[in-house]
GROMACS .gro file of N, CA and C in nm:
model
  285
    1MET      N    1  -5.446  -8.181   7.779
    1MET     CA    2  -5.322  -8.162   7.707
    1MET      C    3  -5.323  -8.234   7.573
    2THR      N    4  -5.376  -8.355   7.571
    2THR     CA    5  -5.380  -8.430   7.445
    2THR      C    6  -5.476  -8.365   7.345
    3GLU      N    7  -5.578  -8.294   7.397
    3GLU     CA    8  -5.669  -8.226   7.307
    3GLU      C    9  -5.597  -8.117   7.229
    4TYR      N   10  -5.506  -8.043   7.295
    4TYR     CA   11  -5.431  -7.937   7.230
    4TYR      C   12  -5.337  -7.993   7.123
    5ILE      N   13  -5.278  -8.107   7.152
    5ILE     CA   14  -5.189  -8.171   7.054
    5ILE      C   15  -5.269  -8.217   6.933
    6ILE      N   16  -5.385  -8.273   6.954
    6ILE     CA   17  -5.471  -8.318   6.844
    6ILE      C   18  -5.516  -8.197   6.761
    7ILE      N   19  -5.554  -8.089   6.827
    7ILE     CA   20  -5.596  -7.968   6.757
    7ILE      C   21  -5.480  -7.911   6.676
    8ALA      N   22  -5.360  -7.910   6.732
    8ALA     CA   23  -5.242  -7.860   6.661
    8ALA      C   24  -5.212  -7.947   6.539
    9ILE      N   25  -5.223  -8.076   6.552
    9ILE     CA   26  -5.200  -8.167   6.439
    9ILE      C   27  -5.304  -8.144   6.330
   10ILE      N   28  -5.428  -8.125   6.368
   10ILE     CA   29  -5.535  -8.098   6.270
   10ILE      C   30  -5.509  -7.966   6.199
   11MET      N   31  -5.465  -7.864   6.273
   11MET     CA   32  -5.438  -7.734   6.212
   11MET      C   33  -5.320  -7.743   6.114
   12VAL      N   34  -5.217  -7.816   6.150
   12VAL     CA   35  -5.102  -7.834   6.060
   12VAL      C   36  -5.146  -7.911   5.935
   13PHE      N   37  -5.227  -8.012   5.953
   13PHE     CA   38  -5.278  -8.090   5.841
   13PHE      C   39  -5.360  -8.001   5.747
   14ILE      N   40  -5.450  -7.922   5.803
   14ILE     CA   41  -5.532  -7.831   5.722
   14ILE      C   42  -5.445  -7.731   5.649
   15TYR      N   43  -5.344  -7.678   5.715
   15TYR     CA   44  -5.253  -7.583   5.651
   15TYR      C   45  -5.185  -7.645   5.529
   16PHE      N   46  -5.130  -7.763   5.544
   16PHE     CA   47  -5.059  -7.825   5.432
   16PHE      C   48  -5.153  -7.870   5.320
   17VAL      N   49  -5.271  -7.915   5.353
   17VAL     CA   50  -5.363  -7.962   5.251
   17VAL      C   51  -5.429  -7.845   5.178
   18LEU      N   52  -5.478  -7.747   5.250
   18LEU     CA   53  -5.554  -7.640   5.188
   18LEU      C   54  -5.470  -7.521   5.143
   19VAL      N   55  -5.372  -7.482   5.219
   19VAL     CA   56  -5.297  -7.361   5.190
   19VAL      C   57  -5.173  -7.388   5.106
   20ARG      N   58  -5.088  -7.475   5.148
   20ARG     CA   59  -4.962  -7.498   5.078
   20ARG      C   60  -4.978  -7.580   4.951
   21ASN      N   61  -5.084  -7.654   4.938
   21ASN     CA   62  -5.102  -7.745   4.826
   21ASN      C   63  -5.177  -7.681   4.709
   22ARG      N   64  -5.205  -7.552   4.715
   22ARG     CA   65  -5.277  -7.484   4.608
   22ARG      C   66  -5.187  -7.465   4.487
   23PRO      N   67  -5.242  -7.474   4.367
   23PRO     CA   68  -5.161  -7.445   4.249
   23PRO      C   69  -5.130  -7.295   4.242
   24ALA      N   70  -5.021  -7.263   4.177
   24ALA     CA   71  -4.983  -7.122   4.163
   24ALA      C   72  -5.085  -7.049   4.077
   25ALA      N   73  -5.107  -6.924   4.108
   25ALA     CA   74  -5.202  -6.844   4.032
   25ALA      C   75  -5.147  -6.815   3.892
   26LYS      N   76  -5.236  -6.805   3.795
   26LYS     CA   77  -5.194  -6.773   3.659
   26LYS      C   78  -5.147  -6.628   3.652
   27THR      N   79  -5.045  -6.606   3.571
   27THR     CA   80  -5.000  -6.470   3.548
   27THR      C   81  -5.093  -6.405   3.445
   28ASP      N   82  -5.079  -6.276   3.428
   28ASP     CA   83  -5.162  -6.206   3.330
   28ASP      C   84  -5.136  -6.261   3.190
   29TRP      N   85  -5.010  -6.291   3.159
   29TRP     CA   86  -4.974  -6.341   3.026
   29TRP      C   87  -5.037  -6.479   3.003
   30GLU      N   88  -5.034  -6.565   3.104
   30GLU     CA   89  -5.091  -6.699   3.091
   30GLU      C   90  -5.242  -6.696   3.079
   31SER      N   91  -5.306  -6.592   3.126
   31SER     CA   92  -5.452  -6.585   3.118
   31SER      C   93  -5.499  -6.541   2.979
   32LEU      N   94  -5.408  -6.490   2.895
   32LEU     CA   95  -5.446  -6.454   2.758
   32LEU      C   96  -5.464  -6.580   2.674
   33PRO      N   97  -5.552  -6.576   2.574
   33PRO     CA   98  -5.567  -6.693   2.488
   33PRO      C   99  -5.448  -6.707   2.393
   34THR      N  100  -5.423  -6.829   2.347
   34THR     CA  101  -5.324  -6.851   2.242
   34THR      C  102  -5.390  -6.813   2.109
   35LEU      N  103  -5.313  -6.814   2.001
   35LEU     CA  104  -5.369  -6.777   1.871
   35LEU      C  105  -5.479  -6.874   1.830
   36SER      N  106  -5.459  -7.002   1.850
   36SER     CA  107  -5.563  -7.099   1.811
   36SER      C  108  -5.690  -7.080   1.893
   37GLU      N  109  -5.676  -7.044   2.021
   37GLU     CA  110  -5.794  -7.017   2.103
   37GLU      C  111  -5.862  -6.887   2.060
   38TYR      N  112  -5.782  -6.787   2.023
   38TYR     CA  113  -5.838  -6.660   1.980
   38TYR      C  114  -5.915  -6.675   1.848
   39GLN      N  115  -5.865  -6.759   1.759
   39GLN     CA  116  -5.932  -6.779   1.630
   39GLN      C  117  -6.069  -6.844   1.645
   40LYS      N  118  -6.094  -6.911   1.755
   40LYS     CA  119  -6.223  -6.975   1.779
   40LYS      C  120  -6.330  -6.877   1.826
   41ILE      N  121  -6.288  -6.756   1.863
   41ILE     CA  122  -6.383  -6.653   1.907
   41ILE      C  123  -6.461  -6.604   1.785
   42PRO      N  124  -6.593  -6.602   1.790
   42PRO     CA  125  -6.673  -6.564   1.672
   42PRO      C  126  -6.643  -6.425   1.618
   43LYS      N  127  -6.616  -6.329   1.704
   43LYS     CA  128  -6.592  -6.191   1.659
   43LYS      C  129  -6.449  -6.167   1.612
   44ALA      N  130  -6.364  -6.271   1.610
   44ALA     CA  131  -6.223  -6.256   1.574
   44ALA      C  132  -6.201  -6.256   1.424
   45HIS      N  133  -6.307  -6.272   1.346
   45HIS     CA  134  -6.296  -6.271   1.199
   45HIS      C  135  -6.397  -6.173   1.143
   46ASN      N  136  -6.357  -6.100   1.040
   46ASN     CA  137  -6.449  -6.007   0.976
   46ASN      C  138  -6.521  -6.074   0.860
   47SER      N  139  -6.594  -6.000   0.780
   47SER     CA  140  -6.672  -6.057   0.671
   47SER      C  141  -6.584  -6.119   0.563
   48ALA      N  142  -6.459  -6.076   0.552
   48ALA     CA  143  -6.367  -6.133   0.453
   48ALA      C  144  -6.291  -6.253   0.510
   49ALA      N  145  -6.330  -6.298   0.626
   49ALA     CA  146  -6.272  -6.414   0.695
   49ALA      C  147  -6.125  -6.393   0.730
   50THR      N  148  -6.084  -6.268   0.750
   50THR     CA  149  -5.948  -6.241   0.796
   50THR      C  150  -5.950  -6.214   0.946
   51LEU      N  151  -5.838  -6.242   1.009
   51LEU     CA  152  -5.827  -6.223   1.153
   51LEU      C  153  -5.832  -6.075   1.186
   52CYS      N  154  -5.913  -6.039   1.284
   52CYS     CA  155  -5.927  -5.898   1.321
   52CYS      C  156  -5.945  -5.887   1.471
   53CYS      N  157  -5.943  -5.764   1.519
   53CYS     CA  158  -5.966  -5.736   1.661
   53CYS      C  159  -6.113  -5.765   1.693
   54GLN      N  160  -6.136  -5.838   1.799
   54GLN     CA  161  -6.274  -5.872   1.835
   54GLN      C  162  -6.350  -5.753   1.893
   55TYR      N  163  -6.280  -5.645   1.926
   55TYR     CA  164  -6.344  -5.529   1.987
   55TYR      C  165  -6.377  -5.421   1.885
   56CYS      N  166  -6.282  -5.390   1.795
   56CYS     CA  167  -6.306  -5.281   1.701
   56CYS      C  168  -6.308  -5.325   1.555
   57GLY      N  169  -6.266  -5.449   1.525
   57GLY     CA  170  -6.269  -5.500   1.389
   57GLY      C  171  -6.148  -5.463   1.305
   58HIS      N  172  -6.050  -5.397   1.363
   58HIS     CA  173  -5.930  -5.356   1.290
   58HIS      C  174  -5.845  -5.479   1.260
   59THR      N  175  -5.779  -5.483   1.144
   59THR     CA  176  -5.704  -5.603   1.104
   59THR      C  177  -5.554  -5.593   1.127
   60GLU      N  178  -5.503  -5.479   1.169
   60GLU     CA  179  -5.359  -5.467   1.193
   60GLU      C  180  -5.328  -5.497   1.340
   61MET      N  181  -5.232  -5.588   1.360
   61MET     CA  182  -5.190  -5.626   1.494
   61MET      C  183  -5.041  -5.598   1.508
   62ILE      N  184  -4.998  -5.578   1.631
   62ILE     CA  185  -4.857  -5.556   1.659
   62ILE      C  186  -4.810  -5.661   1.759
   63LYS      N  187  -4.689  -5.712   1.739
   63LYS     CA  188  -4.632  -5.814   1.826
   63LYS      C  189  -4.528  -5.747   1.916
   64ARG      N  190  -4.544  -5.763   2.047
   64ARG     CA  191  -4.452  -5.704   2.143
   64ARG      C  192  -4.397  -5.811   2.235
   65VAL      N  193  -4.275  -5.791   2.279
   65VAL     CA  194  -4.212  -5.884   2.373
   65VAL      C  195  -4.264  -5.855   2.513
   66LEU      N  196  -4.286  -5.959   2.592
   66LEU     CA  197  -4.326  -5.944   2.731
   66LEU      C  198  -4.207  -5.889   2.809
   67ASN      N  199  -4.223  -5.777   2.877
   67ASN     CA  200  -4.111  -5.707   2.940
   67ASN      C  201  -4.067  -5.764   3.075
   68SER      N  202  -4.144  -5.848   3.135
   68SER     CA  203  -4.112  -5.899   3.268
   68SER      C  204  -3.989  -5.990   3.264
   69LYS      N  205  -3.883  -5.950   3.333
   69LYS     CA  206  -3.760  -6.031   3.339
   69LYS      C  207  -3.785  -6.161   3.415
   70LYS      N  208  -3.874  -6.157   3.512
   70LYS     CA  209  -3.903  -6.276   3.591
   70LYS      C  210  -3.979  -6.381   3.509
   71GLU      N  211  -4.081  -6.338   3.435
   71GLU     CA  212  -4.162  -6.430   3.356
   71GLU      C  213  -4.100  -6.463   3.221
   72ASN      N  214  -4.017  -6.373   3.168
   72ASN     CA  215  -3.968  -6.387   3.031
   72ASN      C  216  -3.817  -6.367   3.026
   73ALA      N  217  -3.745  -6.450   3.098
   73ALA     CA  218  -3.599  -6.435   3.103
   73ALA      C  219  -3.535  -6.464   2.967
   74SER      N  220  -3.594  -6.554   2.890
   74SER     CA  221  -3.537  -6.591   2.760
   74SER      C  222  -3.587  -6.503   2.646
   75GLN      N  223  -3.675  -6.408   2.674
   75GLN     CA  224  -3.731  -6.315   2.574
   75GLN      C  225  -3.802  -6.387   2.460
   76LYS      N  226  -3.871  -6.497   2.490
   76LYS     CA  227  -3.943  -6.573   2.388
   76LYS      C  228  -4.094  -6.557   2.397
   77LYS      N  229  -4.143  -6.491   2.501
   77LYS     CA  230  -4.287  -6.473   2.518
   77LYS      C  231  -4.329  -6.339   2.460
   78HIS      N  232  -4.438  -6.341   2.382
   78HIS     CA  233  -4.487  -6.220   2.317
   78HIS      C  234  -4.637  -6.206   2.339
   79TYR      N  235  -4.684  -6.085   2.322
   79TYR     CA  236  -4.829  -6.061   2.319
   79TYR      C  237  -4.861  -5.983   2.193
   80HIS      N  238  -4.982  -5.998   2.145
   80HIS     CA  239  -5.025  -5.935   2.021
   80HIS      C  240  -5.141  -5.842   2.053
   81ALA      N  241  -5.131  -5.719   2.006
   81ALA     CA  242  -5.232  -5.617   2.037
   81ALA      C  243  -5.282  -5.551   1.910
   82CYS      N  244  -5.402  -5.499   1.917
   82CYS     CA  245  -5.461  -5.424   1.807
   82CYS      C  246  -5.391  -5.288   1.800
   83THR      N  247  -5.357  -5.243   1.678
   83THR     CA  248  -5.290  -5.113   1.664
   83THR      C  249  -5.388  -4.997   1.676
   84LYS      N  250  -5.516  -5.022   1.661
   84LYS     CA  251  -5.614  -4.913   1.668
   84LYS      C  252  -5.662  -4.888   1.811
   85CYS      N  253  -5.714  -4.992   1.876
   85CYS     CA  254  -5.770  -4.973   2.010
   85CYS      C  255  -5.674  -5.014   2.122
   86LYS      N  256  -5.557  -5.068   2.087
   86LYS     CA  257  -5.449  -5.102   2.181
   86LYS      C  258  -5.485  -5.211   2.282
   87VAL      N  259  -5.585  -5.291   2.253
   87VAL     CA  260  -5.624  -5.400   2.341
   87VAL      C  261  -5.536  -5.522   2.310
   88ILE      N  262  -5.484  -5.586   2.415
   88ILE     CA  263  -5.404  -5.707   2.396
   88ILE      C  264  -5.499  -5.822   2.366
   89LEU      N  265  -5.472  -5.894   2.256
   89LEU     CA  266  -5.566  -5.994   2.207
   89LEU      C  267  -5.523  -6.139   2.237
   90TRP      N  268  -5.398  -6.175   2.211
   90TRP     CA  269  -5.353  -6.310   2.236
   90TRP      C  270  -5.205  -6.311   2.269
   91ARG      N  271  -5.158  -6.430   2.312
   91ARG     CA  272  -5.017  -6.447   2.347
   91ARG      C  273  -4.953  -6.549   2.255
   92SER      N  274  -4.821  -6.545   2.247
   92SER     CA  275  -4.747  -6.645   2.170
   92SER      C  276  -4.612  -6.667   2.235
   93GLU      N  277  -4.552  -6.781   2.204
   93GLU     CA  278  -4.421  -6.815   2.259
   93GLU      C  279  -4.340  -6.882   2.151
   94GLU      N  280  -4.221  -6.831   2.127
   94GLU     CA  281  -4.133  -6.891   2.026
   94GLU      C  282  -4.070  -7.017   2.082
   95ALA      N  283  -4.046  -7.112   1.995
   95ALA     CA  284  -3.987  -7.239   2.039
   95ALA      C  285  -3.838  -7.227   2.060
   0.00000   0.00000   0.00000
């Protein structure tokens, strides 16, 4: 009987240490680089040293608001995408 109690205590301990104590997973928006991180990418600048899309080299970007009401209740989180290839490049947040 005491063996079962010890096993139950060990299982509860493992549950709280390994399962419940994990950090929350990053959202898609949080996994995007910030502007300063994006500028450090070698392909993020063209020959004229202007900021460009690292995939197609286009220099026009569009700023869009993150639509998730859960993640962006205050409407201050944005993402920036290339207007040519439509790839999301970096994130920003207004103060």
